Short mmCIF file of C-alpha atoms (C1' of nucleotides) in Angstrom, two decimals:
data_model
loop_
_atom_site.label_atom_id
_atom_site.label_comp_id
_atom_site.label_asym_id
_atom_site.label_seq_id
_atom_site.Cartn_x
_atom_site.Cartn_y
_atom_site.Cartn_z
CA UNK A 22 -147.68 241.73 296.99
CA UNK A 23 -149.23 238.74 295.36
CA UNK A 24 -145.22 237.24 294.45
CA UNK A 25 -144.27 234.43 296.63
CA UNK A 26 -141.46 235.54 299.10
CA UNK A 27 -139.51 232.19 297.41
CA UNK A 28 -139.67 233.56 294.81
CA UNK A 29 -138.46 237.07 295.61
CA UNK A 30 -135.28 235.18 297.11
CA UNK A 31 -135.11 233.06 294.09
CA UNK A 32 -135.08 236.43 291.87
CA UNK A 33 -132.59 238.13 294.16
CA UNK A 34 -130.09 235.66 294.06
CA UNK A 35 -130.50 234.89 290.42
CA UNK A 36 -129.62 238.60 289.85
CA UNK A 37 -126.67 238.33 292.53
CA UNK A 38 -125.41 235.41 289.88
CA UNK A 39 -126.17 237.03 286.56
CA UNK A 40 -124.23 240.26 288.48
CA UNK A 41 -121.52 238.34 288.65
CA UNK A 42 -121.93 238.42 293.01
CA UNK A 43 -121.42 234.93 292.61
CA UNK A 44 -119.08 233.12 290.80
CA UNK A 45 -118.82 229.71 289.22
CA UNK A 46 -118.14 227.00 292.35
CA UNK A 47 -118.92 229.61 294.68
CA UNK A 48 -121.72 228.57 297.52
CA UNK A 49 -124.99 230.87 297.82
CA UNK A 50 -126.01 231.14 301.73
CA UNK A 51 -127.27 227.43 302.82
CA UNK A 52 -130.90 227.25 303.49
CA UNK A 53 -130.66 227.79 307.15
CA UNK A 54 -128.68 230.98 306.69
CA UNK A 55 -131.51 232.11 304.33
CA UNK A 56 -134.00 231.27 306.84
CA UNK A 57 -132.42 233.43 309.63
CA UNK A 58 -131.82 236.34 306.60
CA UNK A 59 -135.10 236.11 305.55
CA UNK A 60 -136.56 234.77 308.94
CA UNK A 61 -138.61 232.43 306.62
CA UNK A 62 -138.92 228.68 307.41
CA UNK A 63 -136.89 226.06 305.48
CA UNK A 64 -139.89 225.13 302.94
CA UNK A 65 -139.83 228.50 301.47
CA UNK A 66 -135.44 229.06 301.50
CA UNK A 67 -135.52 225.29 299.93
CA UNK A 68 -138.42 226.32 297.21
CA UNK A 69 -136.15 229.00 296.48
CA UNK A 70 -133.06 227.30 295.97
CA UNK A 71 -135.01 224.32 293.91
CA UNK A 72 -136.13 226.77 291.61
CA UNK A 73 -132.69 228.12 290.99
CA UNK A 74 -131.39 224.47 290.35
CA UNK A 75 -134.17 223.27 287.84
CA UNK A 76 -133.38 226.74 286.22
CA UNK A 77 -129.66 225.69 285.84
CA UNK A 78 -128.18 228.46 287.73
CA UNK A 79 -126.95 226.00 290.59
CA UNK A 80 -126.52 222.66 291.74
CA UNK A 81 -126.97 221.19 295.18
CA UNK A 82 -125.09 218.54 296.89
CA UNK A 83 -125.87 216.80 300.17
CA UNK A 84 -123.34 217.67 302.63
CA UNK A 85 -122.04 220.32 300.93
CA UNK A 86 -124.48 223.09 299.98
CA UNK A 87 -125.46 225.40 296.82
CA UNK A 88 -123.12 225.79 294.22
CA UNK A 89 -122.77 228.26 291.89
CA UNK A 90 -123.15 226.40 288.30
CA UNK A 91 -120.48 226.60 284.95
CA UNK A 92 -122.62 228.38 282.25
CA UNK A 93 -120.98 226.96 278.55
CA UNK A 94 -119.97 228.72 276.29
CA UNK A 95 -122.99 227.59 273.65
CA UNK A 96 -126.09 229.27 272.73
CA UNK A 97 -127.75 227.79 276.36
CA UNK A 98 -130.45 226.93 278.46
CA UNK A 99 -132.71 227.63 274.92
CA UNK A 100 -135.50 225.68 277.41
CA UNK A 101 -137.20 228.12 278.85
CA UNK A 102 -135.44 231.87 278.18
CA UNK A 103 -134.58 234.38 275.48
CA UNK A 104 -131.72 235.08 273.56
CA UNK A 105 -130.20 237.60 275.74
CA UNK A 106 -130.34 235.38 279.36
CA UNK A 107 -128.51 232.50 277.16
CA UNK A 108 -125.05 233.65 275.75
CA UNK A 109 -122.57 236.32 276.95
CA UNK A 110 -122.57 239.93 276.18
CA UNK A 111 -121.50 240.95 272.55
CA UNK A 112 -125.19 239.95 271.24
CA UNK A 113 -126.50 242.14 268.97
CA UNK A 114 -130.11 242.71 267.24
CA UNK A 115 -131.48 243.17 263.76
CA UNK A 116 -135.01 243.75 263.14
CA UNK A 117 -135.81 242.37 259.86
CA UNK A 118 -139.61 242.87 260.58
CA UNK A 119 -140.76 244.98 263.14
CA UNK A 120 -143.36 244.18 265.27
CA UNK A 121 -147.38 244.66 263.05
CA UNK A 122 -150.35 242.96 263.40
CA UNK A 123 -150.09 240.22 260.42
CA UNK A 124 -152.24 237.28 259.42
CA UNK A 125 -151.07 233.92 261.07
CA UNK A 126 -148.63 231.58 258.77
CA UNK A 127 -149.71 228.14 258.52
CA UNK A 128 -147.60 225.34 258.88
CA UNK A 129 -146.47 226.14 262.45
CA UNK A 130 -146.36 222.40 264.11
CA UNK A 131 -148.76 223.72 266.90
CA UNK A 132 -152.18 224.07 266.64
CA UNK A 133 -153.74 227.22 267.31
CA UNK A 134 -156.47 228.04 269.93
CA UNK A 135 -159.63 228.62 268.36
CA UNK A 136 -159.38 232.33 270.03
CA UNK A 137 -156.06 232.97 268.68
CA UNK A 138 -157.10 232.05 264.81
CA UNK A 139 -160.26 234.29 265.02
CA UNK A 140 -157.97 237.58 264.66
CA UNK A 141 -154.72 238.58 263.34
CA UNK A 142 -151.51 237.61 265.09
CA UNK A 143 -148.83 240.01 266.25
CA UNK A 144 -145.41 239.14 264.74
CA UNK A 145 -141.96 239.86 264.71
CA UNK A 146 -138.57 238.74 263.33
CA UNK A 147 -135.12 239.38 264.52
CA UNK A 148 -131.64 238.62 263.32
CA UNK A 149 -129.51 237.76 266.27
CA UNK A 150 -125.49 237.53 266.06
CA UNK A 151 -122.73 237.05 268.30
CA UNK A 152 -119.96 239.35 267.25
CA UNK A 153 -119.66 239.25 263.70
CA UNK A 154 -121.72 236.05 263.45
CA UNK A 155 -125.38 235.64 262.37
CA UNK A 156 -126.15 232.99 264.59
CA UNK A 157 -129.74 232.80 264.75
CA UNK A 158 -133.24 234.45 262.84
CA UNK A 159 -135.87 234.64 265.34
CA UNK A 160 -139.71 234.67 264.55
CA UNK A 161 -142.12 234.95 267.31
CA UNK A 162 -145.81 235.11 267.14
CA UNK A 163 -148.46 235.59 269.50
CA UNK A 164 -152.41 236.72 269.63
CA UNK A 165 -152.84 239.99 268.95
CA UNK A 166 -155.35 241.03 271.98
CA UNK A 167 -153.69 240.06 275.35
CA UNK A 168 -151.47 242.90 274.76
CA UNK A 169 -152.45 246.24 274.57
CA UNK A 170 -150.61 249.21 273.55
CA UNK A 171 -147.65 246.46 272.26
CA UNK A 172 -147.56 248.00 269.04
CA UNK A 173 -146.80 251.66 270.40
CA UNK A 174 -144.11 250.68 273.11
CA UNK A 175 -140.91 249.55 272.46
CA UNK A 176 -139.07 246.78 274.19
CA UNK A 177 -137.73 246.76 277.79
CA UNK A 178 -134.02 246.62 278.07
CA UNK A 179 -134.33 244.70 274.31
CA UNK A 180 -135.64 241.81 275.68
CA UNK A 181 -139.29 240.78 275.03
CA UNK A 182 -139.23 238.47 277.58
CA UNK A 183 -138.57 241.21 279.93
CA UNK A 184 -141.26 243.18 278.57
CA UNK A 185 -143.95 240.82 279.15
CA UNK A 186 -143.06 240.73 282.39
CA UNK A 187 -142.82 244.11 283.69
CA UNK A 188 -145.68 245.28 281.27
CA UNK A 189 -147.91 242.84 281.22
CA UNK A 190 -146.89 240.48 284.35
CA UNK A 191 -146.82 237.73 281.77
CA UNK A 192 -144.28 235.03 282.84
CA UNK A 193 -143.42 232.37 281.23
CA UNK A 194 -144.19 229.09 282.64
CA UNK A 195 -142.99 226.09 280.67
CA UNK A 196 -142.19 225.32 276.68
CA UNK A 197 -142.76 222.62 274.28
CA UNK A 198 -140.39 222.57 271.52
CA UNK A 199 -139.68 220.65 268.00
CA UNK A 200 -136.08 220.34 266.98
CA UNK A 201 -135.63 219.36 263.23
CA UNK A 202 -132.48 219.66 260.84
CA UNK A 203 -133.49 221.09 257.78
CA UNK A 204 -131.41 222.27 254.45
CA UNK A 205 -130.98 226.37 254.52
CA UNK A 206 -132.97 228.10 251.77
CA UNK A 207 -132.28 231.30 249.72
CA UNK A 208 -132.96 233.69 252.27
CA UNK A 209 -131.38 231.86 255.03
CA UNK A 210 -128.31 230.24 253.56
CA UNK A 211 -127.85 234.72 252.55
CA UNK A 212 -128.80 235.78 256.19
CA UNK A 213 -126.83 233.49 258.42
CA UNK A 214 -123.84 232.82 255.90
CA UNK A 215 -124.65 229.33 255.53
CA UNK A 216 -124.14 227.69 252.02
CA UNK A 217 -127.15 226.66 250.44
CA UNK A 218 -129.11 223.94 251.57
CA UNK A 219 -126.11 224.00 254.26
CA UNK A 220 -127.78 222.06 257.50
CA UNK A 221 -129.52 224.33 260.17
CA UNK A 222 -131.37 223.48 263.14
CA UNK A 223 -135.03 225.00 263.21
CA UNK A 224 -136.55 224.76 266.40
CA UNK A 225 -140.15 225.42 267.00
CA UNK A 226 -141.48 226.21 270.47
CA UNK A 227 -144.51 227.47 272.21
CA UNK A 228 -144.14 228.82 275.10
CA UNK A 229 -146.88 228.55 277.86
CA UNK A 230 -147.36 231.50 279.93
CA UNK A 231 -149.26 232.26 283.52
CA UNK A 232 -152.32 233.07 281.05
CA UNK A 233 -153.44 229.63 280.29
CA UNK A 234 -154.74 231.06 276.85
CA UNK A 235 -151.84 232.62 275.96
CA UNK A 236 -149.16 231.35 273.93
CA UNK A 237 -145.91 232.84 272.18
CA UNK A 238 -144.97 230.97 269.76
CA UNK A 239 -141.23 230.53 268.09
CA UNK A 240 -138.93 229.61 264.84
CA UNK A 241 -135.52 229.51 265.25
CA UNK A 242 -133.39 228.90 262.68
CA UNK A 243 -129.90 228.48 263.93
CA UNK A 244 -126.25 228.53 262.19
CA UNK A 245 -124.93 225.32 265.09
CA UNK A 246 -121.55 225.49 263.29
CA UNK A 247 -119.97 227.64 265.33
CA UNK A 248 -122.37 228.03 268.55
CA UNK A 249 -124.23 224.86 268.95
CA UNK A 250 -127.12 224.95 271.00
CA UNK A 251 -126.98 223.52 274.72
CA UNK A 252 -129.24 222.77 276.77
CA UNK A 253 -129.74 220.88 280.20
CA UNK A 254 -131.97 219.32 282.61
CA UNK A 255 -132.15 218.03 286.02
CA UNK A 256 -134.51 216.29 287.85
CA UNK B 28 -136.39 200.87 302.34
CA UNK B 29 -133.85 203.72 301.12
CA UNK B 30 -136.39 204.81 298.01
CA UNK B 31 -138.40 207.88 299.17
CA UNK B 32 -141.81 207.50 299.99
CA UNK B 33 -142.86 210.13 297.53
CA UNK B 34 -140.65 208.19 294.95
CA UNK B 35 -142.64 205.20 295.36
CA UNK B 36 -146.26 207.02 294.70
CA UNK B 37 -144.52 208.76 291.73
CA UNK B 38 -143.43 205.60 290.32
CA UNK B 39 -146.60 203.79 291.07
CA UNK B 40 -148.69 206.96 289.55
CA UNK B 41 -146.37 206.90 286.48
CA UNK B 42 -146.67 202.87 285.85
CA UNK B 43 -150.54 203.87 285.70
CA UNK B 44 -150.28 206.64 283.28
CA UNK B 45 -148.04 204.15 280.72
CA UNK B 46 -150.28 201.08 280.93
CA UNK B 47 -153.43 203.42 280.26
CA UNK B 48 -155.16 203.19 283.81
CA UNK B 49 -155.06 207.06 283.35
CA UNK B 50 -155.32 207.99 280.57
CA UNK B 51 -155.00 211.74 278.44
CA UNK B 52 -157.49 214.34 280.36
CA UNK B 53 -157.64 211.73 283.71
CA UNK B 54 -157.42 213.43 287.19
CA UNK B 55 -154.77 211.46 289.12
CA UNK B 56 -155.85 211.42 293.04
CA UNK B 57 -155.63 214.89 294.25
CA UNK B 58 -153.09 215.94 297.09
CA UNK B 59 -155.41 215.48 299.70
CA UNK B 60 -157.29 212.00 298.63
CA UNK B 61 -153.21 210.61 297.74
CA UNK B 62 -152.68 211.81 301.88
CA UNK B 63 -155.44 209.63 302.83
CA UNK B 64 -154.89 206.42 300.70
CA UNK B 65 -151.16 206.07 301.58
CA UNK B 66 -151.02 208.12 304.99
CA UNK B 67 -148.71 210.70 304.25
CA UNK B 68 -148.77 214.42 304.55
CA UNK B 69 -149.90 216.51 301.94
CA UNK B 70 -145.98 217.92 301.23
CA UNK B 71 -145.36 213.99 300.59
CA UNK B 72 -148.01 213.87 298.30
CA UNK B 73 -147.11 217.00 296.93
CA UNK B 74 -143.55 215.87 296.39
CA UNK B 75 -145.08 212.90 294.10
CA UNK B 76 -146.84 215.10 291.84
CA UNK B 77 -144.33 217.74 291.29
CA UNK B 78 -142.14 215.44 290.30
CA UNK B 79 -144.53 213.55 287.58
CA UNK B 80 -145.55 217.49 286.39
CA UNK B 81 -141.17 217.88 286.08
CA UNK B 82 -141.11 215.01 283.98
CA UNK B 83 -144.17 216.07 281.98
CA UNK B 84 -146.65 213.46 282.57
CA UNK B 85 -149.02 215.90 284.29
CA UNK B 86 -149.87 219.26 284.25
CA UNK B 87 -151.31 220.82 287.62
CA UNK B 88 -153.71 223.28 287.64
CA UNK B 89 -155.07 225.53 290.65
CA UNK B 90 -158.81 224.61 291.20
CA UNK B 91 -159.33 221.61 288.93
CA UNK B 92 -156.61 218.87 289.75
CA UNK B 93 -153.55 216.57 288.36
CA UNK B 94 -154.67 216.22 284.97
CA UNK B 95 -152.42 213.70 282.75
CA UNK B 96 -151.30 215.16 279.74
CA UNK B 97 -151.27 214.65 275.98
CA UNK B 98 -147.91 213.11 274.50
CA UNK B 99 -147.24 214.26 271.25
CA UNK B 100 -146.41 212.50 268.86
CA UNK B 101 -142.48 213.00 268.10
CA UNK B 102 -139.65 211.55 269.59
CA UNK B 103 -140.22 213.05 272.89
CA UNK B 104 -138.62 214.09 276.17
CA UNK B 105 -135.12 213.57 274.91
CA UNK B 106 -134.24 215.70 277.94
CA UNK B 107 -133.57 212.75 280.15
CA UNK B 108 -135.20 209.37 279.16
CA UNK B 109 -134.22 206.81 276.41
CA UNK B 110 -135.35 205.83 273.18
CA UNK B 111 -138.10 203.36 274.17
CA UNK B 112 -139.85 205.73 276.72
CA UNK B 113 -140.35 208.33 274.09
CA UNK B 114 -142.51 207.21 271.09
CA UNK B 115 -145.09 204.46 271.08
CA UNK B 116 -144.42 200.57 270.42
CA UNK B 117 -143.60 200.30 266.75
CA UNK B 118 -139.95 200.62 268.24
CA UNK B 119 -136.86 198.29 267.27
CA UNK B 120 -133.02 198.39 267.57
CA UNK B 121 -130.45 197.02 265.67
CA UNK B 122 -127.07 196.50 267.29
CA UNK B 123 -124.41 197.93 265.15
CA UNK B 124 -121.65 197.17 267.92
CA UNK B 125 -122.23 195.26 270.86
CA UNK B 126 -120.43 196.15 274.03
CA UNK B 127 -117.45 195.98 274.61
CA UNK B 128 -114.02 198.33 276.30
CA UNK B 129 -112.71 200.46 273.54
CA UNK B 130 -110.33 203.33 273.54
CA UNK B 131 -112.85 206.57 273.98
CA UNK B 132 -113.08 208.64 271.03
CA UNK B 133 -111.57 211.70 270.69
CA UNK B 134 -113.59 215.59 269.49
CA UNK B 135 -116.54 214.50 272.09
CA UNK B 136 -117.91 218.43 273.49
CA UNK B 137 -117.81 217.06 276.66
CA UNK B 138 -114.39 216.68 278.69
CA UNK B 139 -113.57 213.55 280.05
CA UNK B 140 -112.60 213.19 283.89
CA UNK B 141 -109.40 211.81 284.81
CA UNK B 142 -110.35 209.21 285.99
CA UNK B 143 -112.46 208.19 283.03
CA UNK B 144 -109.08 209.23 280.66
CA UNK B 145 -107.43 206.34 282.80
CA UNK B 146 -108.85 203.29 281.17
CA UNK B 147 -110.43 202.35 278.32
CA UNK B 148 -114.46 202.74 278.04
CA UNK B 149 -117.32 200.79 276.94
CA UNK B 150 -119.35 201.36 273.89
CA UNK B 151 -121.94 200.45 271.61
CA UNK B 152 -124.11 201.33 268.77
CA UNK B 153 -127.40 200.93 268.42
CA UNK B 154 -129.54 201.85 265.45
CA UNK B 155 -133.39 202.77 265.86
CA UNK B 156 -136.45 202.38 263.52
CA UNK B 157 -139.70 203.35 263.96
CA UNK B 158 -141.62 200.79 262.07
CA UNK B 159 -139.85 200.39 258.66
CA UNK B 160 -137.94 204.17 259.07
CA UNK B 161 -134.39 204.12 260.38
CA UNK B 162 -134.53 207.20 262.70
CA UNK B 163 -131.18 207.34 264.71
CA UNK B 164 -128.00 206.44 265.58
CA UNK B 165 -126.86 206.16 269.08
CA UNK B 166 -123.57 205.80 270.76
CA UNK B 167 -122.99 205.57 274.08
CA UNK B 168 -119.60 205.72 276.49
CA UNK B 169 -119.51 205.43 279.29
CA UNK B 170 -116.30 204.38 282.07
CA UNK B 171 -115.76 200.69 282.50
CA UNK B 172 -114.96 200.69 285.82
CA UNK B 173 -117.91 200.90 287.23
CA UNK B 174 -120.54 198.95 286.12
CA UNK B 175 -118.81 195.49 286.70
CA UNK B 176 -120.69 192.26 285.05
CA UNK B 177 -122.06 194.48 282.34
CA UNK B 178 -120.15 193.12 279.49
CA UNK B 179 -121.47 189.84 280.07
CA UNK B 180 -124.75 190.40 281.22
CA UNK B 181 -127.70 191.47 278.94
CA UNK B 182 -130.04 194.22 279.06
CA UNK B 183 -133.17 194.43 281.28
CA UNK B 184 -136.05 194.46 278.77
CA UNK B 185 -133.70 196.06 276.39
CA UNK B 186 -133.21 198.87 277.98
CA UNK B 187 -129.96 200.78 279.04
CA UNK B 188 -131.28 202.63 281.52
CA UNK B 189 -133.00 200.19 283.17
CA UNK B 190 -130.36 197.90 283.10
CA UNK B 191 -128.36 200.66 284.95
CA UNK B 192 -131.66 201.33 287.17
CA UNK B 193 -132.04 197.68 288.14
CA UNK B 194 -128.70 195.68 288.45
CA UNK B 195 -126.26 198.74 289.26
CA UNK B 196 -128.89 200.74 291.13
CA UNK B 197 -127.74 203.92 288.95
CA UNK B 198 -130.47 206.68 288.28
CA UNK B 199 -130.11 209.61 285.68
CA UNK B 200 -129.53 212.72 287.57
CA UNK B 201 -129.76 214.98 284.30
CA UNK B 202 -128.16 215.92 281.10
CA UNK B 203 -126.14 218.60 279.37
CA UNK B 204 -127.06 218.32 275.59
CA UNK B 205 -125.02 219.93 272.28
CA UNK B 206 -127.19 220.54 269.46
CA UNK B 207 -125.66 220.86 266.05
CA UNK B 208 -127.23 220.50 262.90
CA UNK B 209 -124.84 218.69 260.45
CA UNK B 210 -124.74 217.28 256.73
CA UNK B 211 -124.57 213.44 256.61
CA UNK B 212 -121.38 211.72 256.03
CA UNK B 213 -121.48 208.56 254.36
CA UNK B 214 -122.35 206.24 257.08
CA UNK B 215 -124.86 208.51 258.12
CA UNK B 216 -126.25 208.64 255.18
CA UNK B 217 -126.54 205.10 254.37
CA UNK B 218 -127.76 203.81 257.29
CA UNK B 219 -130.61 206.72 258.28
CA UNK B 220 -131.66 206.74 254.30
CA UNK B 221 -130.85 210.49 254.15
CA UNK B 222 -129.54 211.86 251.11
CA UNK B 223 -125.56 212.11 251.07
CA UNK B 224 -124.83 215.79 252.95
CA UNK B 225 -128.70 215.72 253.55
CA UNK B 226 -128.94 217.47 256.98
CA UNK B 227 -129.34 215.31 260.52
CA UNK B 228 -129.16 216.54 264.05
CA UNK B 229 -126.61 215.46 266.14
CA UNK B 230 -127.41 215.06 269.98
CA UNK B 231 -124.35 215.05 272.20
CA UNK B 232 -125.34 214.08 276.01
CA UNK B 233 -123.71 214.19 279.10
CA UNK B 234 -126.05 211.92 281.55
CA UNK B 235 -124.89 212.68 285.09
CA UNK B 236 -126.17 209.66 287.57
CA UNK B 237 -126.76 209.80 291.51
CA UNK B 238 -122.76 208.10 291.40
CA UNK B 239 -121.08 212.25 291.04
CA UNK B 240 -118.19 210.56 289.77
CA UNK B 241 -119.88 208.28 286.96
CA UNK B 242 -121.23 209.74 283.32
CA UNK B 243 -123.13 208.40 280.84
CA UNK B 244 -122.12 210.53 277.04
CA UNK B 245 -124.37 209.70 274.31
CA UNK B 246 -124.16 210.94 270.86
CA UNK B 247 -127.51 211.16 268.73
CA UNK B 248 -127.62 211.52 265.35
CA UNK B 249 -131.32 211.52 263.87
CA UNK B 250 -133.19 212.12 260.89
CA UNK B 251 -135.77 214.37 261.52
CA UNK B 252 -137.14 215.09 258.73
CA UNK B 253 -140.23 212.33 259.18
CA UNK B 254 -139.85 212.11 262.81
CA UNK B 255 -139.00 215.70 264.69
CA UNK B 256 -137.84 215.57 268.32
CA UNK B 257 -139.66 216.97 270.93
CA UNK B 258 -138.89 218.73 274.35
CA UNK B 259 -140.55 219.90 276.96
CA UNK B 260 -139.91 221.92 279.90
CA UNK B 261 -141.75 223.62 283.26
CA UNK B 262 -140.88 225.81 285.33
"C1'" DT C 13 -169.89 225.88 299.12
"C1'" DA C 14 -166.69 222.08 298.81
"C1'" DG C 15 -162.59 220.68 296.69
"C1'" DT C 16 -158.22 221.76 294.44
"C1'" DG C 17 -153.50 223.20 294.18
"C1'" DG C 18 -150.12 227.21 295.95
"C1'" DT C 19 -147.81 229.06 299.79
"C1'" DC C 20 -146.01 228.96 304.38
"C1'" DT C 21 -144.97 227.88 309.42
"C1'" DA C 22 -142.46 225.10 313.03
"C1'" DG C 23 -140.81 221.57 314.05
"C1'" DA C 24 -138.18 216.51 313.38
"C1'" DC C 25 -134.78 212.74 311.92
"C1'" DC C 26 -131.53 211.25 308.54
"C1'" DA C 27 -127.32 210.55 305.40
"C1'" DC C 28 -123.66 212.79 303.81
"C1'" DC C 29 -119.42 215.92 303.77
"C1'" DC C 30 -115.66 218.16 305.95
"C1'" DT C 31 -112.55 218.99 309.58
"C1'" DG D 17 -119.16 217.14 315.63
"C1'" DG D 18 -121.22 220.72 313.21
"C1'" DG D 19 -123.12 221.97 308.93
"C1'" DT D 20 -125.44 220.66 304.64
"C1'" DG D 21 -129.26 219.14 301.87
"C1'" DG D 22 -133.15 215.20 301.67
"C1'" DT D 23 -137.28 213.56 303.62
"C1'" DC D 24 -141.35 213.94 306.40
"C1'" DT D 25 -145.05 215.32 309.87
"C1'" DA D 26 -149.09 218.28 311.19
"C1'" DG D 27 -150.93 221.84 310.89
"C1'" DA D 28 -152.63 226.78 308.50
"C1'" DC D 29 -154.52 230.35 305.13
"C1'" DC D 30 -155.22 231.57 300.40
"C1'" DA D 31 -157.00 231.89 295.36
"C1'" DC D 32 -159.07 229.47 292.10
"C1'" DT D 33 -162.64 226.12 289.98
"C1'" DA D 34 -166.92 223.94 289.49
"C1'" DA D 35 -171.39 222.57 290.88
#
DNA sequence: TAGTGGTCTAGACCACCCT
DNA sequence: GGGTGGTCTAGACCACTAA
């Protein structure tokens, strides 16, 4: 295998969380315990748990070990993953444009790769709501080569982040993101029931992958009434 | 000395990268050259540079080297820092309220310990202009029981957090942010030169400090429309 | 081929927390 | 006093980059 055993660990435990193995306050195994599990030596059980704690999934105290984080209730942890990862379960999905090879819109606060302009980008958009709530329209784009046979497969488990990964072994790696308060027009004041020019957040990211030219990049336009966005961030 | 050795190379690195010693596209010492000027092992040295790449300073790239990286131009890295760390030098604040113990306010997202609940707080209000454009409005809480002196004392080069850095030896931990997007009320209005209702993003923050029992909240409340705020994050 | 960062081993001492 | 995470040493092998 070419994955890092750390981050093997990191992955199992993060599932043991999302599971529901661990609870909120409850300690994971300290990083000696992981070291006799996994007879690995401290560096790689600490790299493991430091990973889990700049992801926001625990925090670690001296003295006392690895605890099991709160998760709030808001839209979260928008940082780094999808939709899905961030709030709780009754998320559903509306694709207002499926995923076709389209021209790229202009306007998009990133610059483009000279690569990525020279063909047409693959796009999508998505209507995301939380119960009966449109909370969010979702645009992503990306270049239309790195990823073949996109077009004929669906999604994994409805997540594209997921899909990248177990398809294509694309993982994201960071983000840089824009945050501005704009007034809702026509079409979004109708799709996510805000009145018109009612305020809603539109945040613009590009996400950097483990292809350093390949980019995803996303609008979201987001009804914060109801579910604000959170967000944290440790050092 | 209780400061980290790694700490110390980080610092000095980053005081380097902000006077323009390094500058955009500059390799920083690699591991192994940083292990021979200050005699440290490479983890050390290591240590330094992942934490300057966490705080987005650097990017670090297999092969090549610690290269320092472009800051855009928005109000960045509102993930942990201040005002003044973010954009360039065109930067002034305007005290709306100075200092001073008030009752804490009441609707904040975050919930107060009860300990802070116990006595009043200390507050101000600062408003921020980038050159002649009134940007945002900050208010900040935080318990007065801690920080004793601070009500008489100034600021260390205007700063808030370095005043905490310096004379109460407090360093930001990390943050728990709120985004909402929100029309402007009256005051808002007024004093950011947004149209009345015209939308603004408020920024709610929950600093927690190396002291487990002391927070910092901030509320935020910018106009983005000339001057978007900008994020980044690794993983 | 030499240099870089990424991963990993096998130890060590410390401050801090809890009992 | 025993366990925890925080720091640090002194090595090693690897994949990747650039000359």
């Amino acid at each position: 295998m070419d994955i890092p055993r750390y981050r093997k660990i990191q992955n199992m435990l993060k599932s043991k969380i999302q599971q529901g193995s661990y609870g909120v306050g409850d300690h994971l195994p300290s990083e000696n315990q992981l070291c006799s599990i996994f007879n690995i030596t401290r560096t790689t059980a600490r790299k493991a748990l430091e990973e889990l704690q700049k992801e926001g999934f625990i925090e670690r105290i001296k003295g006392k070990g690895s605890i099991v984080r709160e998760r709030r209730k808001s839209l979260g942890l928008l940082n780094v993953k999808g939709f899905s990862e961030a709030v709780g379960r009754n998320v559903s999905t509306i694709f207002l444009q499926e995923p076709a090879l389209r021209p790229w819109i202009t306007g998009f606060p990133f610059p483009l790769t000279d690569s990525e302009r020279q063909s047409p980008c693959i796009h999508f958009e998505r209507l995301r709501t939380v119960g009966e709530d449109p909370v969010m329209l979702e645009n992503n784009w990306f270049s239309g080569k790195t990823l073949p046979g996109f077009l004929q497969s669906g999604f994994e488990e409805d997540s594209f982040f997921k899909t990248l990964s177990k398809k294509y072994m694309i993982e994201i790696k960071g983000s840089e993101q824009e945050l501005k308060a704009l007034p809702a027009n026509e079409k979004v004041s109708r799709l996510l029931k805000v009145k018109p020019s009612g305020p809603v957040l539109q945040i613009s990211i590009r996400f950097t992958t483990c292809n350093p030219e390949f980019f995803i990049y996303s609008e979201l336009i987001c009804n914060t009434m109801k579910y604000p966005i959170g967000n944290r961030y440790f050092l």
